[in-house]
Amino acid sequence: MTTAPLLVLCALGPEVWALRGGDWRGAAGGPPVLVRTGMGRRRAALTVRRLLGSAPGGYGAVVVAGFGAAVGPGVLPGDVVVADGVRDAEGHLYPVDSGPELARALKELGLTAHAGVHHTADHVVRGLERRALHLQGALAVDMEAAAVLAALRERRPTLPAAVLRVVVDTPQRELLRLGTLPAGVRAWRTLRATVPALVDWYRQESRPGPADLHHPTSSTLPQEAS
């Protein structure tokens, strides 16, 4: 089993705060390394490159976690959307193998979890643009995940990765509406509640299987499909 800690990346301070207070007992590699990247693809990519460059081999897996927005019906504020793929604004798709296993762990905690494609935008997405993204197959939107996965492919392509977003707003309840405050509190509590699922996923991910005994660095971040 790996002794390297889990690297958890969040865009915002409140996201780090929520996750820091979660139940990380039994986490493989000890307490996670929680880092605020700042918002947007550029900041996220720079942070990942800096971290991996300064501590090569120092992390056992990477999680991108925080708040996000749903882009279609059937997903409510407080739901968790786990990525089984992340698409960027240029149309590149980064498959994420961890999606089904992490969604299962979240559901076992009693959380409402969905697995699907996340779209990483370079701006706040509203209105008809959300509908268009949903019609293109996306379930949620963020502003960092694709940049993190691109940087991982460049620097550490074999490093396991996971992406999850707790929904704050939906097409029916967009960010600027009065309902955002209670939805934000609910999302903050839910994000903290996801921690045991992250611990469970990383424990399973870091446990060597028969194929890993001779190939311990087999990739869990597949090649790009577009």
Short mmCIF file of C-alpha atoms in Angstrom, two decimals:
data_model
loop_
_atom_site.label_atom_id
_atom_site.label_comp_id
_atom_site.label_asym_id
_atom_site.label_seq_id
_atom_site.Cartn_x
_atom_site.Cartn_y
_atom_site.Cartn_z
CA MET A 1 0.00 0.00 0.00
CA THR A 2 1.26 3.48 -0.82
CA THR A 3 2.54 5.73 1.93
CA ALA A 4 2.16 8.89 -0.17
CA PRO A 5 -0.63 11.27 0.87
CA LEU A 6 -3.63 12.24 -1.21
CA LEU A 7 -3.42 15.66 -2.88
CA VAL A 8 -6.76 17.49 -2.78
CA LEU A 9 -7.17 20.60 -4.92
CA CYS A 10 -9.89 23.21 -4.41
CA ALA A 11 -10.40 26.54 -6.11
CA LEU A 12 -11.77 28.37 -3.07
CA GLY A 13 -10.92 28.73 0.60
CA PRO A 14 -14.37 27.65 1.87
CA GLU A 15 -14.00 24.40 -0.08
CA VAL A 16 -10.66 23.70 1.62
CA TRP A 17 -12.23 24.60 4.96
CA ALA A 18 -15.11 22.18 4.43
CA LEU A 19 -12.84 19.31 3.48
CA ARG A 20 -10.26 19.97 6.19
CA GLY A 21 -12.96 19.38 8.82
CA GLY A 22 -14.02 16.05 7.37
CA ASP A 23 -13.31 12.61 8.82
CA TRP A 24 -9.96 11.63 7.29
CA ARG A 25 -9.28 8.84 9.79
CA GLY A 26 -7.68 5.83 8.16
CA ALA A 27 -6.64 7.72 5.02
CA ALA A 28 -3.88 5.92 3.12
CA GLY A 29 -0.68 7.92 3.36
CA GLY A 30 -1.92 9.87 6.39
CA PRO A 31 -3.64 13.27 6.35
CA PRO A 32 -4.23 14.70 2.87
CA VAL A 33 -2.45 17.70 1.41
CA LEU A 34 -5.19 20.31 0.86
CA VAL A 35 -4.34 23.13 -1.55
CA ARG A 36 -6.32 26.14 -2.77
CA THR A 37 -5.50 26.72 -6.44
CA GLY A 38 -7.57 29.84 -7.07
CA MET A 39 -10.25 30.01 -9.73
CA GLY A 40 -9.75 29.26 -13.39
CA ARG A 41 -7.80 26.92 -15.62
CA ARG A 42 -4.57 28.92 -15.66
CA ARG A 43 -4.21 29.08 -11.88
CA ALA A 44 -5.13 25.43 -11.47
CA ALA A 45 -2.60 24.28 -14.05
CA LEU A 46 0.20 26.42 -12.60
CA THR A 47 -0.50 25.08 -9.11
CA VAL A 48 -0.41 21.44 -10.21
CA ARG A 49 2.81 21.87 -12.17
CA ARG A 50 4.44 23.61 -9.21
CA LEU A 51 3.33 20.96 -6.72
CA LEU A 52 4.37 18.01 -8.86
CA GLY A 53 7.64 19.67 -9.77
CA SER A 54 8.57 20.38 -6.16
CA ALA A 55 7.55 16.95 -4.84
CA PRO A 56 7.95 14.35 -7.61
CA GLY A 57 6.44 11.10 -6.43
CA GLY A 58 5.21 12.84 -3.31
CA TYR A 59 1.48 12.20 -3.84
CA GLY A 60 -0.41 8.96 -4.30
CA ALA A 61 -3.45 10.39 -6.11
CA VAL A 62 -5.09 13.70 -6.91
CA VAL A 63 -8.66 14.80 -6.20
CA VAL A 64 -10.29 17.93 -7.58
CA ALA A 65 -13.19 18.79 -5.28
CA GLY A 66 -15.46 21.69 -4.53
CA PHE A 67 -18.67 23.37 -5.55
CA GLY A 68 -20.11 23.40 -9.05
CA ALA A 69 -23.19 23.97 -11.13
CA ALA A 70 -25.55 21.52 -12.74
CA VAL A 71 -26.37 22.07 -16.40
CA GLY A 72 -29.41 19.87 -16.84
CA PRO A 73 -32.54 18.55 -15.09
CA GLY A 74 -32.53 15.85 -12.46
CA VAL A 75 -29.65 17.22 -10.39
CA LEU A 76 -30.55 19.25 -7.29
CA PRO A 77 -28.62 21.60 -4.99
CA GLY A 78 -26.65 19.47 -2.53
CA ASP A 79 -26.26 16.54 -4.94
CA VAL A 80 -22.75 15.33 -5.73
CA VAL A 81 -21.66 14.99 -9.36
CA VAL A 82 -18.65 12.72 -9.84
CA ALA A 83 -16.79 12.94 -13.13
CA ASP A 84 -16.35 9.90 -15.33
CA GLY A 85 -14.89 12.30 -17.89
CA VAL A 86 -13.96 15.97 -18.08
CA ARG A 87 -14.20 18.04 -21.25
CA ASP A 88 -12.53 21.40 -21.78
CA ALA A 89 -13.69 24.41 -23.76
CA GLU A 90 -11.70 23.22 -26.78
CA GLY A 91 -13.52 19.90 -26.85
CA HIS A 92 -10.79 17.63 -25.45
CA LEU A 93 -12.19 14.84 -23.29
CA TYR A 94 -10.22 13.43 -20.34
CA PRO A 95 -11.68 10.10 -19.16
CA VAL A 96 -11.70 9.59 -15.37
CA ASP A 97 -11.79 5.94 -14.33
CA SER A 98 -12.57 6.70 -10.67
CA GLY A 99 -16.12 7.90 -11.34
CA PRO A 100 -18.16 4.71 -10.79
CA GLU A 101 -16.25 3.58 -7.69
CA LEU A 102 -16.38 7.00 -6.06
CA ALA A 103 -20.09 7.39 -6.85
CA ARG A 104 -20.72 4.01 -5.21
CA ALA A 105 -18.84 5.05 -2.06
CA LEU A 106 -20.82 8.31 -1.87
CA LYS A 107 -24.14 6.51 -2.21
CA GLU A 108 -23.16 4.12 0.59
CA LEU A 109 -22.85 7.21 2.80
CA GLY A 110 -26.44 8.11 1.96
CA LEU A 111 -25.50 10.99 -0.36
CA THR A 112 -27.21 11.57 -3.68
CA ALA A 113 -24.50 11.06 -6.28
CA HIS A 114 -24.47 11.18 -10.06
CA ALA A 115 -21.66 10.16 -12.41
CA GLY A 116 -21.21 11.96 -15.71
CA VAL A 117 -19.16 14.34 -17.80
CA HIS A 118 -18.00 17.63 -16.31
CA HIS A 119 -17.38 20.58 -18.60
CA THR A 120 -14.57 22.95 -17.63
CA ALA A 121 -15.43 26.45 -18.82
CA ASP A 122 -13.33 29.61 -18.87
CA HIS A 123 -16.20 31.74 -17.52
CA VAL A 124 -19.34 31.46 -15.40
CA VAL A 125 -21.95 29.59 -17.44
CA ARG A 126 -25.57 30.68 -17.30
CA GLY A 127 -28.89 30.44 -19.08
CA LEU A 128 -29.04 28.95 -22.56
CA GLU A 129 -25.36 28.08 -22.49
CA ARG A 130 -26.05 25.55 -19.74
CA ARG A 131 -28.75 23.93 -21.82
CA ALA A 132 -26.35 23.70 -24.75
CA LEU A 133 -23.72 21.98 -22.60
CA HIS A 134 -26.33 19.52 -21.32
CA LEU A 135 -27.33 18.68 -24.88
CA GLN A 136 -23.65 17.99 -25.56
CA GLY A 137 -23.64 15.40 -22.78
CA ALA A 138 -22.39 17.36 -19.76
CA LEU A 139 -23.89 16.98 -16.29
CA ALA A 140 -21.98 19.68 -14.39
CA VAL A 141 -19.69 22.62 -15.07
CA ASP A 142 -16.59 23.91 -13.30
CA MET A 143 -13.57 26.10 -14.14
CA GLU A 144 -10.53 24.01 -13.11
CA ALA A 145 -10.77 20.22 -13.51
CA ALA A 146 -9.70 19.87 -17.16
CA ALA A 147 -6.60 21.98 -16.52
CA VAL A 148 -5.63 19.76 -13.59
CA LEU A 149 -6.04 16.59 -15.66
CA ALA A 150 -4.07 18.11 -18.55
CA ALA A 151 -1.22 19.00 -16.20
CA LEU A 152 -1.28 15.49 -14.71
CA ARG A 153 -1.09 13.95 -18.17
CA GLU A 154 1.94 16.11 -18.85
CA ARG A 155 3.77 15.54 -15.53
CA ARG A 156 2.38 12.35 -13.90
CA PRO A 157 0.18 10.42 -16.36
CA THR A 158 0.01 7.33 -14.09
CA LEU A 159 -1.28 9.20 -11.05
CA PRO A 160 -4.87 8.21 -10.11
CA ALA A 161 -7.32 11.10 -10.25
CA ALA A 162 -10.87 11.84 -9.18
CA VAL A 163 -13.15 14.84 -9.66
CA LEU A 164 -16.27 15.67 -7.70
CA ARG A 165 -18.49 18.73 -7.41
CA VAL A 166 -21.26 19.42 -4.94
CA VAL A 167 -24.01 21.29 -6.74
CA VAL A 168 -24.77 24.79 -5.48
CA ASP A 169 -26.98 26.01 -8.30
CA THR A 170 -28.98 24.53 -11.14
CA PRO A 171 -30.59 25.88 -14.31
CA GLN A 172 -33.77 26.42 -12.30
CA ARG A 173 -31.93 28.08 -9.37
CA GLU A 174 -28.97 30.03 -10.71
CA LEU A 175 -26.20 31.49 -8.60
CA LEU A 176 -27.56 35.03 -8.28
CA ARG A 177 -30.97 34.04 -6.94
CA LEU A 178 -32.06 34.37 -3.30
CA GLY A 179 -32.05 30.60 -2.83
CA THR A 180 -28.27 30.50 -3.28
CA LEU A 181 -27.46 31.09 0.42
CA PRO A 182 -29.29 28.05 1.85
CA ALA A 183 -28.13 26.01 -1.14
CA GLY A 184 -24.55 27.09 -0.38
CA VAL A 185 -24.79 26.02 3.26
CA ARG A 186 -26.22 22.66 2.20
CA ALA A 187 -23.44 22.20 -0.34
CA TRP A 188 -20.76 23.10 2.21
CA ARG A 189 -22.04 20.46 4.62
CA THR A 190 -22.32 17.91 1.85
CA LEU A 191 -18.77 18.56 0.67
CA ARG A 192 -17.49 17.85 4.17
CA ALA A 193 -19.61 14.68 4.26
CA THR A 194 -17.90 13.34 1.10
CA VAL A 195 -14.59 12.85 2.92
CA PRO A 196 -15.13 9.22 4.07
CA ALA A 197 -15.93 8.29 0.45
CA LEU A 198 -12.67 9.88 -0.70
CA VAL A 199 -10.83 7.95 2.02
CA ASP A 200 -12.49 4.71 0.90
CA TRP A 201 -11.75 5.34 -2.78
CA TYR A 202 -8.10 6.17 -2.14
CA ARG A 203 -7.66 3.15 0.12
CA GLN A 204 -8.97 0.91 -2.66
CA GLU A 205 -6.92 2.72 -5.29
CA SER A 206 -3.69 2.39 -3.32
CA ARG A 207 -4.13 -1.31 -2.57
CA PRO A 208 -1.96 -3.29 -5.01
CA GLY A 209 -3.72 -5.91 -7.09
CA PRO A 210 -2.10 -8.91 -8.81
CA ALA A 211 -1.18 -6.87 -11.88
CA ASP A 212 0.36 -4.12 -9.76
CA LEU A 213 2.94 -6.41 -8.16
CA HIS A 214 5.09 -6.16 -11.28
CA HIS A 215 3.60 -2.97 -12.73
CA PRO A 216 2.95 -0.64 -9.79
CA THR A 217 2.59 2.45 -11.97
CA SER A 218 -0.15 1.23 -14.32
CA SER A 219 -2.12 4.21 -15.57
CA THR A 220 -5.52 5.19 -14.25
CA LEU A 221 -5.69 8.32 -16.42
CA PRO A 222 -6.41 7.00 -19.94
CA GLN A 223 -5.24 8.64 -23.13
CA GLU A 224 -7.32 11.47 -24.49
CA ALA A 225 -10.43 10.74 -26.51
CA SER A 226 -12.05 13.47 -28.53
#
